[in-house]
Amino acid sequence: MQVAKSDPLTGAQIVMRALEEEGVDTVFGFPGGAVLFLYDALYACSSIRHILVRHEQGAAHAADAYARATGKPGVCFATSGPGATNLVTGITNAYMDSVPMVAFTGQVSLDLLGRDSFQEADITGITLPVTKHNFLVKDVGDLARIIHEAFHIASTGRPGPVLVDLPKDVTAAKADFVWPPKMQLPGYRVPKNGHGVNVPQWVEVLSRSERPVIYAGGGVITSGASSELLKLAEKCQIPVTTTLMGKGCFPEDHFLSLGMLGMHGTAYANYAVTNCDLLIALGARFDDRVTGSIASFAPQAQVIHVDIDPAEIGKNVLVQIPVVGDVRQVLATVLPALPELKHEAWLAQVEEWKKQYPLRYERSDTQIKPQQVIESISNLADDQTIVCTDVGQHQMWAAQYYRARRPRTFISSGGLGTMGFGLPAGIGAQVGRPEANVWVIAGDGSLQMTVQELATITQHDLPVKIAIIDNGYLGMVRQWQELFCEGRYSHTRITGPDYVKLAEAYGIPGYRIEDPGQVREALEQAKAMEGPVILDFVVCCEENVFPMVPPGGSLTEMLGNGR
Amino acid sequence: MRHTLAVLVENRPGVLTRVAGLFSRRGYNIESLAVGTTEDPKVSRMTIVVDGDDHVIEQVCKQLYKLVDVIRLDDITHEEHVDRELILIKVDADPSTRGEIVQIVEIFRARIVDIGKDSLIIEATGDQGKINAIESALVPFGIREVVRTGKIAMVRGAKYRHE
Ligand SMILES: Cc1ncc(C[n+]2csc(CCOP(=O)(O)OP(=O)(O)O)c2C)c(N)n1
């Protein structure tokens, strides 16, 4: 253990030193009274870049996307009370998608705690169900240890957000800085790598299978298992479908790729899963948007489920071969033992489905189709391009028509489905990966939820490209109203500002595109421009996302299939 | 089926909320929860009785085990264990019924711990069956108040080691 020889530091200085020790180079945040000393220490800290957002929700989403883009934990700061509560949606979003994040919130001084003091909120209580763990620091002497524990918990095992609540007087009090501190986490267990992996059993089950499918989720990206996944798929000739969170873990231009499965998945992915005799689930959690009706999900399949979180195994579906562990480690263990396999008949069947039920939409010469915009972005993108989406129809079209080829290049709010995620996510991704082209695919409804972050883009010179899929509706809800409420569009018509003028107000070039013939050119020009751009694509307003499995239906009962 | 879980947790503020909150937000029903410190002052032990089918119990255990503050968890339902609950019952008692009540108390090896003008407080410990039995035996006299601790339990034989 290394003991500091220098003078004691204030709590705020300890936070900065600890962040440096954890390798943090960027913090997203918004100041306030309770974090006054924290920001004062930040002022003196040259190694940490602070991105000032316009609303704390933006800080949390940006930190979240920073983590997804880089693989490092995202960090955000907020003041007590309203600052802290504004973080909650972003923290929940990170929790649902298992994103490593450490959120620091200011808190009133210890002597004021629990008295409904000015700007006091019980943020550890509020975030209890949406954090992996949280801490209220009561003694400056515990601070370095707690921060170390927070980063450890956030980034190991199944990652997730951890909140550290910092009373103002704790940030002012002094203590010696001891690093690394001794962790006190007797109850924190990270599953051993590949616990319970039975290699001969895998060999047997895989060799016997005639119609295998791999179902890959976000865990593949988290564990960095993409190349192992590719090897597995190619060696054993198994088609791969991914979840929304798994997009990019397997190259979507590969002949074995089935794209996404589930409610808005491809028909061929859904048919393949329904007809498979072996489902290899890797780092995926059988979300209801993926499975539809559980009873008819992969009814003929034996299921292998690999997940680092034991609680996910057997939670939603019956699993014959459970493996608790890191996907990469598990695959690395079994891969050498697996034989090279061929499934010619099965792959031919899959190919047949791909031909018979491709993703398709009706093109138009007069109106821009949202799918066309996304297809064009996909065609323009290189392997390093990162796409961040908002939530709604445009998100699902992006999932369908954007071909992600690399992990950490498709960033979307999966588990929580948070409108307003896209723009701050674009900020976080761009800050984390400054060399990458970052596109935000935004809905006009979603964008308006966090639109103030345009100022953040300007202030920090971020070259984020924003494509608004502007249909004048809360489109996804409108689609449900059309399909399930006899077309009664209750409060889903939504107006927006003039986005070109809005862009201008923020000092960003903005263009409106209404002609389908100009989509490609507008995107190319935007890509060529140095700074940020806003492209307002006025699209056909009543387009629907198909295919669609109605909620609770079975995967083969897709609306809009085989049109 | 009813399961008895023995859970060792860190003796820290907020632990009870974490455990109880997990049950409520995932829709599991706690039948009883008793908590107290152990021979190690840094560690508390909770005895949780929860009802549910195998699938629910498995999820309860896995989710509990994920909590950073949970050091060890054992489902001791099928292990040989001793369990006890304490009950205090305030029952109507006028001179005409007192004798009968005293008899019941003796049969159950319970104790009278307070005598009021027209009531008695009875204390009993035992497994749930016994506690339920004494409670129902006293119902005819008129029960005014009942308070039960919930079950605590300990596995017979060699001590659990918590690594
Ligand atoms: C914060 C939040 N509020 C409400 C919803 C419910 N919701 C899901 S999609 C959607 C419509 C989104 O509209 P828009 O951003 O314009 O995208 P579009 O569907 O039109 O592409 C709504 C309201 C949500 N997901 N998140």
PDB file of N, CA and C and ligand atoms in Angstrom, chain A residues 391-395 397 416-419 443-447 449 469 471 473-477, ligand 1:
ATOM      1  N   VAL A 391     -35.479   7.476 -29.607  1.00  0.00           N
ATOM      2  CA  VAL A 391     -36.398   6.357 -29.412  1.00  0.00           C
ATOM      3  C   VAL A 391     -37.687   6.557 -30.190  1.00  0.00           C
ATOM      4  N   GLY A 392     -38.062   5.551 -30.909  1.00  0.00           N
ATOM      5  CA  GLY A 392     -39.296   5.617 -31.680  1.00  0.00           C
ATOM      6  C   GLY A 392     -39.142   4.848 -32.978  1.00  0.00           C
ATOM      7  N   GLN A 393     -39.948   5.215 -33.954  1.00  0.00           N
ATOM      8  CA  GLN A 393     -39.879   4.529 -35.244  1.00  0.00           C
ATOM      9  C   GLN A 393     -38.505   4.650 -35.872  1.00  0.00           C
ATOM     10  N   HIS A 394     -37.967   5.874 -35.845  1.00  0.00           N
ATOM     11  CA  HIS A 394     -36.667   6.100 -36.484  1.00  0.00           C
ATOM     12  C   HIS A 394     -35.596   5.190 -35.875  1.00  0.00           C
ATOM     13  N   GLN A 395     -35.740   4.906 -34.584  1.00  0.00           N
ATOM     14  CA  GLN A 395     -34.800   4.017 -33.896  1.00  0.00           C
ATOM     15  C   GLN A 395     -34.895   2.602 -34.470  1.00  0.00           C
ATOM     16  N   TRP A 397     -36.145   1.804 -37.432  1.00  0.00           N
ATOM     17  CA  TRP A 397     -35.646   1.808 -38.806  1.00  0.00           C
ATOM     18  C   TRP A 397     -34.121   1.802 -38.814  1.00  0.00           C
ATOM     19  N   LEU A 416     -34.715   0.879 -21.451  1.00  0.00           N
ATOM     20  CA  LEU A 416     -35.634   1.904 -20.935  1.00  0.00           C
ATOM     21  C   LEU A 416     -36.373   2.613 -22.062  1.00  0.00           C
ATOM     22  N   GLY A 417     -35.765   2.651 -23.240  1.00  0.00           N
ATOM     23  CA  GLY A 417     -36.424   3.337 -24.351  1.00  0.00           C
ATOM     24  C   GLY A 417     -36.649   4.804 -24.048  1.00  0.00           C
ATOM     25  N   THR A 418     -35.565   5.517 -23.815  1.00  0.00           N
ATOM     26  CA  THR A 418     -35.655   6.889 -23.337  1.00  0.00           C
ATOM     27  C   THR A 418     -35.625   7.899 -24.472  1.00  0.00           C
ATOM     28  N   MET A 419     -36.770   8.513 -24.751  1.00  0.00           N
ATOM     29  CA  MET A 419     -36.760   9.623 -25.706  1.00  0.00           C
ATOM     30  C   MET A 419     -35.860  10.718 -25.160  1.00  0.00           C
ATOM     31  N   GLY A 443     -35.591  11.521 -33.616  1.00  0.00           N
ATOM     32  CA  GLY A 443     -36.990  11.759 -33.950  1.00  0.00           C
ATOM     33  C   GLY A 443     -37.315  13.201 -33.629  1.00  0.00           C
ATOM     34  N   ASP A 444     -38.272  13.782 -34.328  1.00  0.00           N
ATOM     35  CA  ASP A 444     -38.581  15.179 -34.021  1.00  0.00           C
ATOM     36  C   ASP A 444     -39.171  15.309 -32.622  1.00  0.00           C
ATOM     37  N   GLY A 445     -39.881  14.275 -32.168  1.00  0.00           N
ATOM     38  CA  GLY A 445     -40.397  14.311 -30.797  1.00  0.00           C
ATOM     39  C   GLY A 445     -39.281  14.141 -29.786  1.00  0.00           C
ATOM     40  N   SER A 446     -38.469  13.149 -29.980  1.00  0.00           N
ATOM     41  CA  SER A 446     -37.383  12.860 -29.042  1.00  0.00           C
ATOM     42  C   SER A 446     -36.396  14.014 -28.934  1.00  0.00           C
ATOM     43  N   LEU A 447     -36.059  14.570 -30.091  1.00  0.00           N
ATOM     44  CA  LEU A 447     -35.056  15.636 -30.091  1.00  0.00           C
ATOM     45  C   LEU A 447     -35.485  16.781 -29.185  1.00  0.00           C
ATOM     46  N   MET A 449     -36.941  16.752 -26.525  1.00  0.00           N
ATOM     47  CA  MET A 449     -36.832  16.496 -25.086  1.00  0.00           C
ATOM     48  C   MET A 449     -35.493  16.942 -24.501  1.00  0.00           C
ATOM     49  N   ILE A 469     -35.381  12.775 -38.296  1.00  0.00           N
ATOM     50  CA  ILE A 469     -36.395  12.090 -39.102  1.00  0.00           C
ATOM     51  C   ILE A 469     -37.718  12.739 -38.700  1.00  0.00           C
ATOM     52  N   ASN A 471     -41.269  13.594 -38.881  1.00  0.00           N
ATOM     53  CA  ASN A 471     -42.563  13.162 -39.413  1.00  0.00           C
ATOM     54  C   ASN A 471     -43.736  13.899 -38.772  1.00  0.00           C
ATOM     55  N   TYR A 473     -44.981  13.657 -36.053  1.00  0.00           N
ATOM     56  CA  TYR A 473     -45.749  12.800 -35.144  1.00  0.00           C
ATOM     57  C   TYR A 473     -44.837  12.203 -34.093  1.00  0.00           C
ATOM     58  N   LEU A 474     -45.447  11.831 -32.987  1.00  0.00           N
ATOM     59  CA  LEU A 474     -44.795  10.882 -32.095  1.00  0.00           C
ATOM     60  C   LEU A 474     -45.053   9.533 -32.751  1.00  0.00           C
ATOM     61  N   GLY A 475     -44.205   9.262 -33.735  1.00  0.00           N
ATOM     62  CA  GLY A 475     -44.531   8.283 -34.756  1.00  0.00           C
ATOM     63  C   GLY A 475     -44.823   6.889 -34.225  1.00  0.00           C
ATOM     64  N   MET A 476     -44.020   6.426 -33.315  1.00  0.00           N
ATOM     65  CA  MET A 476     -44.205   5.047 -32.870  1.00  0.00           C
ATOM     66  C   MET A 476     -45.546   4.886 -32.145  1.00  0.00           C
ATOM     67  N   VAL A 477     -45.899   5.895 -31.386  1.00  0.00           N
ATOM     68  CA  VAL A 477     -47.187   5.808 -30.690  1.00  0.00           C
ATOM     69  C   VAL A 477     -48.319   5.935 -31.714  1.00  0.00           C
TER      70      VAL A 477
HETATM   71  C1  LIG C   1     -39.364   9.851 -22.186  1.00  0.00           C
HETATM   72  C2  LIG C   1     -40.330   9.078 -22.993  1.00  0.00           C
HETATM   73  N1  LIG C   1     -41.624   9.466 -23.043  1.00  0.00           N
HETATM   74  C3  LIG C   1     -42.516   8.769 -23.781  1.00  0.00           C
HETATM   75  C4  LIG C   1     -42.138   7.675 -24.479  1.00  0.00           C
HETATM   76  C5  LIG C   1     -43.146   6.875 -25.289  1.00  0.00           C
HETATM   77  N2  LIG C   1     -42.800   6.890 -26.706  1.00  0.00           N
HETATM   78  C6  LIG C   1     -42.123   5.888 -27.308  1.00  0.00           C
HETATM   79  S1  LIG C   1     -41.788   6.184 -28.899  1.00  0.00           S
HETATM   80  C7  LIG C   1     -42.584   7.666 -28.850  1.00  0.00           C
HETATM   81  C8  LIG C   1     -42.657   8.532 -30.072  1.00  0.00           C
HETATM   82  C9  LIG C   1     -41.352   9.078 -30.453  1.00  0.00           C
HETATM   83  O1  LIG C   1     -41.541  10.095 -31.386  1.00  0.00           O
HETATM   84  P1  LIG C   1     -40.354  10.671 -32.233  1.00  0.00           P
HETATM   85  O2  LIG C   1     -39.188  10.954 -31.370  1.00  0.00           O
HETATM   86  O3  LIG C   1     -40.849  11.794 -33.050  1.00  0.00           O
HETATM   87  O4  LIG C   1     -39.924   9.460 -33.133  1.00  0.00           O
HETATM   88  P2  LIG C   1     -40.719   8.681 -34.263  1.00  0.00           P
HETATM   89  O5  LIG C   1     -41.401   7.531 -33.614  1.00  0.00           O
HETATM   90  O6  LIG C   1     -41.693   9.652 -34.874  1.00  0.00           O
HETATM   91  O7  LIG C   1     -39.665   8.246 -35.205  1.00  0.00           O
HETATM   92  C10 LIG C   1     -43.094   7.900 -27.578  1.00  0.00           C
HETATM   93  C11 LIG C   1     -43.892   9.082 -27.218  1.00  0.00           C
HETATM   94  C12 LIG C   1     -40.777   7.296 -24.382  1.00  0.00           C
HETATM   95  N3  LIG C   1     -40.285   6.214 -24.999  1.00  0.00           N
HETATM   96  N4  LIG C   1     -39.899   8.030 -23.661  1.00  0.00           N
END
